[in-house]
Amino acid sequence: MDVHVTDVWCQSVPAGFSIQVQPSITVQEGLCVIIPCAFTADYKTTFTNSTGYWKSDFETNIASSNTSVPIVKENFHVTGNPDNGDCSLKVTDARKQDTGSYFFRFEGSKESNIKYNFLAHKVTLLVTDLTQKPEISNLGHLRVGEEVTLTCFPPGNCDGIHPTITWWKDNLAGIWGKSSTVTFTPLLSDHKTSITCEANYPAVRSSTQKTIVLDVQYPPSINIFIGPSGMIANHTMVLNEGDSVILNCSVISNPAAYVTWTKGENTVVSSVTGQGLELYLMDITSRDINTYSCSAWNQHGDTSDFVDILLQPKNEVPVTKLSFETSPTPAPEIATVSSPQCGPREIDFIILGAFIAGNILILSLIALALLCCVRRNMKKRQEESH
């Protein structure tokens, strides 16, 4: 014989009535939560034309399975079917004022005349501040020039919650996107750029956001400098013997590139670095004359550059010999003139001066000899006349 309970309000649970539901639920403001619930009434779990209610007190209907019943909270929904013993409740766009205690009331069909309030098994709902952040799809490593799509998953525990999504990119002014996905082609300038997805919940005027930093990978590029920043023209350096120089191979790459310096065909120094590699050439000699190449590569590509090292020729002054002859007396020979401290113009003047001085000396000797001859002849004539 069936037991019929008519409008039971007491908190003691009579035989044949039970409910399984969590006693307390916490949800963040603006989000959604489903409260699973199952019950039996009069030892039964299946019914016909029954109605379920969630109430805050005896007079106030918070939610009902009967859509024609007035309710006071539009964001509370009976999602379970009471005819199947399901009293599940869904709360959307949770607000701070939704915090409180609620109980389930069951009403069978008019024929069954079963009505029962599960006062002994109230559910306490606590709505807290919105701190949960969206999730952004894990892209791993991006590569320059390869199109990708980012997806923003806003926080929320239920289907059907659709906050507005806004994207921000810190190297762009204004809003970058206004849907759950954005598609773009990464540039080299996008490496270490911050991207933010913001989820807005207008019903509660709350928002939350998540920021990620892009890891954009690319093949290496290099430049060769003298020292920290001196440029090299036409891949050539002309040095003096004994000079010293630092060749700096500057590398830009992600991930770090493997970098080598080679002299001709031989590797002289190598390193794994994301910045570059220096080559020291000390006290340059003819043995250092060669082509020096810097090469860099990672899993995305490789590149190289080179510089030719040459020696400046020494500034040698040519040796010049000059000789002069005068008949009948031979002229003195003018020795080799060489002065590493004089220029060509100064040497010409020296040679000219020596030439003039030599000729004057020869002419003086000739004049002296003639004078002696004349005096000797005059003396001889004087003796003969006496």
Coordinates of C-alpha atoms in Angstrom, one line a residue:
M1 CA 0.0 0.0 0.0
D2 CA 1.5 3.4 -1.1
V3 CA 2.4 5.9 1.5
H4 CA 1.0 9.4 0.7
V5 CA 2.6 12.4 2.4
T6 CA 0.7 15.6 2.0
D7 CA 2.6 18.9 2.1
V8 CA 5.2 17.9 4.7
W9 CA 7.2 20.9 6.1
C10 CA 9.0 19.3 9.0
Q11 CA 12.7 19.0 8.9
S12 CA 12.7 15.3 9.9
V13 CA 12.8 13.1 6.9
P14 CA 10.0 10.5 6.8
A15 CA 10.6 7.0 5.5
G16 CA 10.7 6.8 1.7
F17 CA 12.0 10.3 1.2
S18 CA 15.7 11.0 0.5
I19 CA 17.9 13.5 -1.4
Q20 CA 21.5 13.5 -2.6
V21 CA 22.9 16.9 -3.0
Q22 CA 26.0 18.8 -1.9
P23 CA 25.4 20.8 1.3
S24 CA 27.6 23.8 0.1
I25 CA 28.6 25.2 -3.3
T26 CA 31.1 28.0 -4.1
V27 CA 31.1 29.8 -7.5
Q28 CA 32.9 32.9 -8.6
E29 CA 31.0 36.0 -9.6
G30 CA 29.9 36.0 -13.2
L31 CA 30.5 32.3 -13.7
C32 CA 28.1 29.3 -13.8
V33 CA 27.7 26.3 -11.6
I34 CA 25.6 23.1 -11.9
I35 CA 24.4 21.5 -8.6
P36 CA 23.7 17.8 -9.2
C37 CA 20.7 16.6 -7.2
A38 CA 18.7 13.3 -7.1
F39 CA 15.8 12.4 -4.8
T40 CA 13.2 9.7 -3.9
A41 CA 9.7 10.4 -2.8
D42 CA 7.4 7.8 -1.3
Y43 CA 10.1 5.2 -2.2
K44 CA 9.8 6.2 -5.8
T45 CA 12.3 7.7 -8.3
T46 CA 9.9 8.0 -11.3
F47 CA 6.8 10.1 -11.5
T48 CA 4.3 11.5 -13.9
N49 CA 3.4 15.2 -14.3
S50 CA 5.4 16.2 -11.3
T51 CA 6.9 19.6 -10.5
G52 CA 10.2 20.5 -8.8
Y53 CA 11.0 23.8 -7.1
W54 CA 14.0 25.4 -5.5
K55 CA 13.1 27.8 -2.8
S56 CA 14.8 30.2 -0.4
D57 CA 11.8 30.1 2.0
F58 CA 8.3 28.7 2.0
E59 CA 6.8 31.5 -0.1
T60 CA 9.6 32.3 -2.6
N61 CA 10.2 30.2 -5.7
I62 CA 13.7 30.7 -6.9
A63 CA 13.4 28.3 -9.8
S64 CA 10.8 25.8 -11.1
S65 CA 10.6 23.0 -13.6
N66 CA 7.2 24.5 -14.5
T67 CA 7.9 27.5 -16.7
S68 CA 4.5 29.0 -16.0
V69 CA 5.4 29.3 -12.3
P70 CA 6.6 32.9 -11.3
I71 CA 10.2 32.9 -10.1
V72 CA 12.3 35.6 -8.5
K73 CA 15.8 34.7 -10.0
E74 CA 16.1 34.5 -13.7
N75 CA 19.6 33.1 -13.4
F76 CA 18.5 30.0 -11.5
H77 CA 17.3 27.0 -13.6
V78 CA 15.9 23.6 -12.7
T79 CA 17.8 21.5 -15.3
G80 CA 16.8 18.1 -13.9
N81 CA 13.4 16.4 -14.7
P82 CA 11.5 15.7 -11.5
D83 CA 9.6 12.8 -13.2
N84 CA 13.0 11.0 -13.2
G85 CA 13.9 11.9 -9.6
D86 CA 16.4 14.5 -10.9
C87 CA 16.4 17.8 -9.0
S88 CA 19.6 19.3 -10.5
L89 CA 19.9 23.1 -10.3
K90 CA 22.0 25.4 -12.6
V91 CA 23.1 29.0 -11.6
T92 CA 24.3 31.3 -14.3
D93 CA 25.9 34.7 -14.1
A94 CA 26.3 34.2 -10.4
R95 CA 26.0 37.4 -8.4
K96 CA 27.1 38.3 -4.9
Q97 CA 23.4 38.7 -3.9
D98 CA 22.8 35.0 -4.9
T99 CA 24.7 33.9 -1.8
G100 CA 22.3 32.1 0.5
S101 CA 20.6 28.8 1.4
Y102 CA 18.1 26.9 -0.8
F103 CA 16.1 23.8 -0.5
F104 CA 14.2 21.6 -3.0
R105 CA 10.4 21.1 -3.0
F106 CA 8.7 18.2 -4.8
E107 CA 5.1 18.1 -5.9
G108 CA 3.7 15.0 -7.5
S109 CA 0.7 14.9 -9.8
K110 CA -2.7 15.9 -8.5
E111 CA -3.6 12.2 -8.4
S112 CA -0.6 11.3 -6.2
N113 CA -1.1 14.1 -3.8
I114 CA 2.6 14.0 -2.7
K115 CA 4.2 17.2 -1.7
Y116 CA 7.5 17.4 0.2
N117 CA 10.0 20.0 1.2
F118 CA 13.6 18.7 1.8
L119 CA 14.3 21.3 4.5
A120 CA 16.8 19.0 6.3
H121 CA 19.1 19.1 3.2
K122 CA 19.5 22.7 2.3
V123 CA 22.2 23.8 -0.1
T124 CA 24.3 26.8 0.8
L125 CA 25.6 28.8 -2.2
L126 CA 28.5 31.2 -1.8
V127 CA 29.4 33.6 -4.5
T128 CA 33.0 35.0 -4.3
D129 CA 35.1 37.5 -6.3
L130 CA 36.0 36.6 -9.9
T131 CA 39.7 35.6 -9.8
Q132 CA 39.7 32.7 -12.3
K133 CA 41.5 33.6 -15.5
P134 CA 40.9 32.6 -19.1
E135 CA 43.0 30.0 -20.8
I136 CA 44.8 30.6 -24.1
S137 CA 45.6 27.7 -26.4
N138 CA 49.1 26.4 -26.0
L139 CA 50.9 27.2 -29.2
G140 CA 54.3 26.1 -28.2
H141 CA 57.0 27.7 -30.3
L142 CA 55.9 30.0 -33.1
R143 CA 57.9 30.6 -36.3
V144 CA 58.3 33.7 -38.2
G145 CA 56.1 33.7 -41.3
E146 CA 54.0 30.7 -40.3
E147 CA 50.3 31.5 -39.7
V148 CA 48.8 30.5 -36.4
T149 CA 45.5 30.7 -34.6
L150 CA 45.1 31.6 -30.9
T151 CA 42.0 30.6 -29.0
C152 CA 40.8 32.1 -25.7
F153 CA 38.8 29.9 -23.4
P154 CA 37.0 32.0 -20.8
P155 CA 36.4 30.6 -17.3
G156 CA 33.1 29.1 -16.5
N157 CA 31.8 25.7 -15.4
C158 CA 28.7 25.4 -17.7
D159 CA 28.0 25.4 -21.4
G160 CA 26.1 28.3 -22.8
I161 CA 28.0 31.0 -21.0
H162 CA 29.2 33.5 -23.5
P163 CA 31.2 36.5 -22.1
T164 CA 32.5 39.0 -24.5
I165 CA 36.1 38.4 -25.5
T166 CA 38.6 41.2 -26.3
W167 CA 42.2 40.7 -27.4
W168 CA 45.1 43.1 -26.9
K169 CA 48.6 43.0 -28.4
D170 CA 51.2 45.3 -26.7
N171 CA 53.0 46.3 -30.0
L172 CA 49.7 47.4 -31.5
A173 CA 47.5 50.3 -30.6
G174 CA 43.8 49.6 -29.8
I175 CA 41.8 46.3 -29.7
W176 CA 43.4 43.5 -31.6
G177 CA 40.4 41.2 -31.8
K178 CA 36.9 40.7 -30.5
S179 CA 36.1 37.0 -30.9
S180 CA 37.3 33.8 -29.1
T181 CA 40.0 33.2 -31.8
V182 CA 42.6 35.4 -33.6
T183 CA 44.7 34.4 -36.6
F184 CA 47.9 36.1 -37.4
T185 CA 51.4 35.6 -39.0
P186 CA 54.2 36.2 -36.5
L187 CA 56.9 38.7 -37.4
L188 CA 60.4 38.9 -35.9
S189 CA 59.2 41.9 -33.9
D190 CA 56.5 39.7 -32.3
H191 CA 59.1 37.8 -30.3
K192 CA 58.6 38.4 -26.6
T193 CA 55.4 40.4 -27.4
S194 CA 52.6 40.2 -24.7
I195 CA 49.1 39.1 -25.8
T196 CA 46.1 39.5 -23.5
C197 CA 42.7 37.8 -23.7
E198 CA 40.0 39.6 -21.6
A199 CA 36.7 38.0 -20.8
N200 CA 33.9 40.4 -19.8
Y201 CA 30.7 39.4 -18.0
P202 CA 28.3 42.3 -18.5
A203 CA 25.5 40.8 -16.3
V204 CA 27.7 41.3 -13.2
R205 CA 30.1 44.0 -14.6
S206 CA 33.1 41.8 -14.0
S207 CA 36.1 40.9 -16.1
T208 CA 39.2 38.7 -16.0
Q209 CA 42.2 38.4 -18.3
K210 CA 45.1 36.3 -19.1
T211 CA 48.4 37.4 -20.7
I212 CA 51.0 35.3 -22.4
V213 CA 54.4 36.2 -24.0
L214 CA 55.0 34.9 -27.5
D215 CA 58.1 32.8 -28.2
V216 CA 58.7 33.4 -31.9
Q217 CA 61.6 31.4 -33.4
Y218 CA 63.6 32.3 -36.5
P219 CA 66.8 31.4 -38.3
P220 CA 70.0 33.3 -37.5
S221 CA 71.2 36.5 -39.1
I222 CA 74.7 37.8 -38.7
N223 CA 76.9 40.9 -39.1
I224 CA 80.6 41.2 -38.8
F225 CA 82.1 44.2 -37.0
I226 CA 85.4 45.5 -35.8
G227 CA 85.3 45.6 -32.1
P228 CA 81.8 46.4 -30.7
S229 CA 80.3 48.2 -33.6
G230 CA 82.8 49.3 -36.3
M231 CA 81.6 48.5 -39.8
I232 CA 83.7 46.6 -42.4
A233 CA 83.5 47.9 -46.0
N234 CA 83.4 45.5 -48.9
H235 CA 84.3 42.5 -46.7
T236 CA 88.0 43.6 -46.6
M237 CA 90.3 44.8 -43.9
V238 CA 93.8 46.1 -44.7
L239 CA 96.1 46.1 -41.6
N240 CA 99.7 46.9 -40.8
E241 CA 102.1 44.2 -39.6
G242 CA 102.0 44.1 -35.8
D243 CA 98.4 45.4 -35.6
S244 CA 95.8 43.6 -33.4
V245 CA 92.0 43.5 -34.1
I246 CA 88.9 41.9 -32.7
L247 CA 86.4 40.6 -35.2
N248 CA 82.9 40.5 -33.7
C249 CA 80.3 38.2 -35.4
S250 CA 77.0 39.5 -34.1
V251 CA 74.2 36.9 -34.3
I252 CA 70.4 37.3 -33.9
S253 CA 68.5 34.0 -33.6
N254 CA 65.9 32.1 -31.7
P255 CA 66.7 29.5 -30.4
A256 CA 70.4 30.1 -29.8
A257 CA 72.6 29.4 -32.8
Y258 CA 75.8 27.4 -33.1
V259 CA 78.4 29.8 -34.3
T260 CA 81.9 29.2 -35.7
W261 CA 84.8 31.2 -37.0
T262 CA 86.9 29.6 -39.7
K263 CA 90.3 30.7 -41.2
G264 CA 90.2 29.4 -44.7
E265 CA 88.9 25.9 -44.3
N266 CA 89.9 25.4 -40.6
T267 CA 87.7 26.1 -37.6
V268 CA 89.4 28.4 -35.1
V269 CA 86.7 29.0 -32.5
S270 CA 83.1 27.9 -32.0
S271 CA 80.3 28.4 -29.5
V272 CA 76.6 27.9 -28.9
T273 CA 75.3 31.4 -28.2
G274 CA 72.3 33.6 -29.1
Q275 CA 74.4 36.8 -29.2
G276 CA 77.6 36.3 -31.3
L277 CA 81.2 35.3 -31.2
E278 CA 84.5 37.3 -31.1
L279 CA 87.7 36.4 -32.9
Y280 CA 91.0 37.9 -31.6
L281 CA 93.8 38.5 -34.1
M282 CA 97.0 39.7 -32.2
D283 CA 100.2 41.0 -33.7
I284 CA 99.3 40.5 -37.3
T285 CA 101.9 38.9 -39.6
S286 CA 101.8 37.6 -43.2
R287 CA 100.7 34.2 -41.8
D288 CA 97.4 35.8 -40.8
I289 CA 96.5 36.9 -44.3
N290 CA 93.4 34.8 -45.2
T291 CA 89.6 34.8 -45.5
Y292 CA 87.9 34.6 -42.1
S293 CA 84.3 33.3 -42.2
C294 CA 81.6 33.4 -39.5
S295 CA 78.8 30.8 -39.8
A296 CA 75.7 30.4 -37.7
W297 CA 72.8 27.9 -37.7
N298 CA 69.9 26.5 -35.7
Q299 CA 67.0 24.1 -36.6
H300 CA 65.3 26.9 -38.7
G301 CA 68.2 27.7 -41.0
D302 CA 71.8 28.9 -41.4
T303 CA 73.8 31.8 -42.8
S304 CA 77.4 33.0 -43.0
D305 CA 79.5 36.1 -43.7
F306 CA 83.2 36.7 -44.3
V307 CA 86.1 39.2 -44.2
D308 CA 89.4 39.2 -46.0
I309 CA 92.4 40.2 -44.0
L310 CA 95.2 41.9 -46.0
L311 CA 98.6 43.5 -45.1
Q312 CA 99.4 47.1 -46.0
P313 CA 102.6 47.1 -48.3
K314 CA 105.6 48.7 -46.7
N315 CA 106.5 52.3 -48.0
E316 CA 109.9 51.5 -49.6
V317 CA 112.0 54.4 -51.1
P318 CA 113.8 53.4 -54.4
V319 CA 117.7 53.4 -54.4
T320 CA 119.1 55.9 -56.9
K321 CA 122.8 56.2 -58.1
L322 CA 124.2 59.3 -59.9
S323 CA 127.8 59.8 -61.4
F324 CA 129.4 62.7 -63.2
E325 CA 132.5 62.8 -65.5
T326 CA 134.6 65.9 -66.5
S327 CA 137.6 65.7 -68.8
P328 CA 140.5 65.7 -68.3
T329 CA 140.1 65.3 -64.6
P330 CA 137.6 62.7 -63.5
A331 CA 134.8 64.0 -61.4
P332 CA 134.2 62.4 -58.0
E333 CA 131.4 59.8 -57.8
I334 CA 128.3 60.9 -56.0
A335 CA 127.4 58.1 -53.6
T336 CA 124.0 56.5 -53.2
V337 CA 121.4 58.7 -51.6
S338 CA 118.8 57.1 -49.4
S339 CA 116.9 58.6 -46.6
P340 CA 114.0 56.8 -45.0
Q341 CA 113.0 60.1 -43.3
C342 CA 112.9 62.2 -46.5
G343 CA 110.3 62.3 -49.2
P344 CA 110.9 62.1 -52.9
R345 CA 110.8 65.9 -53.2
E346 CA 113.4 66.4 -50.5
I347 CA 115.7 63.7 -52.1
D348 CA 115.6 65.6 -55.5
F349 CA 116.9 68.8 -53.8
I350 CA 119.7 66.9 -52.0
I351 CA 120.9 65.3 -55.3
L352 CA 120.7 68.7 -57.1
G353 CA 122.7 70.4 -54.4
A354 CA 125.4 67.7 -54.5
F355 CA 125.6 68.0 -58.3
I356 CA 126.1 71.8 -58.1
A357 CA 128.6 71.6 -55.3
G358 CA 130.7 68.9 -57.2
N359 CA 130.8 71.1 -60.3
I360 CA 131.9 74.1 -58.3
L361 CA 134.7 72.1 -56.7
I362 CA 136.0 70.8 -60.0
L363 CA 135.9 74.3 -61.6
S364 CA 137.8 75.7 -58.6
L365 CA 140.5 73.1 -58.9
I366 CA 140.9 73.9 -62.7
A367 CA 141.1 77.6 -62.0
L368 CA 143.7 77.1 -59.3
A369 CA 145.8 74.9 -61.7
L370 CA 145.6 77.5 -64.4
L371 CA 146.6 80.2 -62.0
C372 CA 149.7 78.2 -60.9
C373 CA 150.7 77.7 -64.6
V374 CA 150.4 81.4 -65.4
R375 CA 152.5 82.4 -62.4
R376 CA 155.2 79.8 -63.2
N377 CA 155.5 81.0 -66.8
M378 CA 155.7 84.7 -65.8
K379 CA 158.5 83.9 -63.3
K380 CA 160.5 82.0 -66.0
R381 CA 160.3 84.9 -68.5
Q382 CA 161.5 87.4 -65.8
E383 CA 164.6 85.2 -65.2
E384 CA 165.4 85.0 -68.9
S385 CA 165.2 88.8 -69.3
H386 CA 167.9 89.3 -66.6

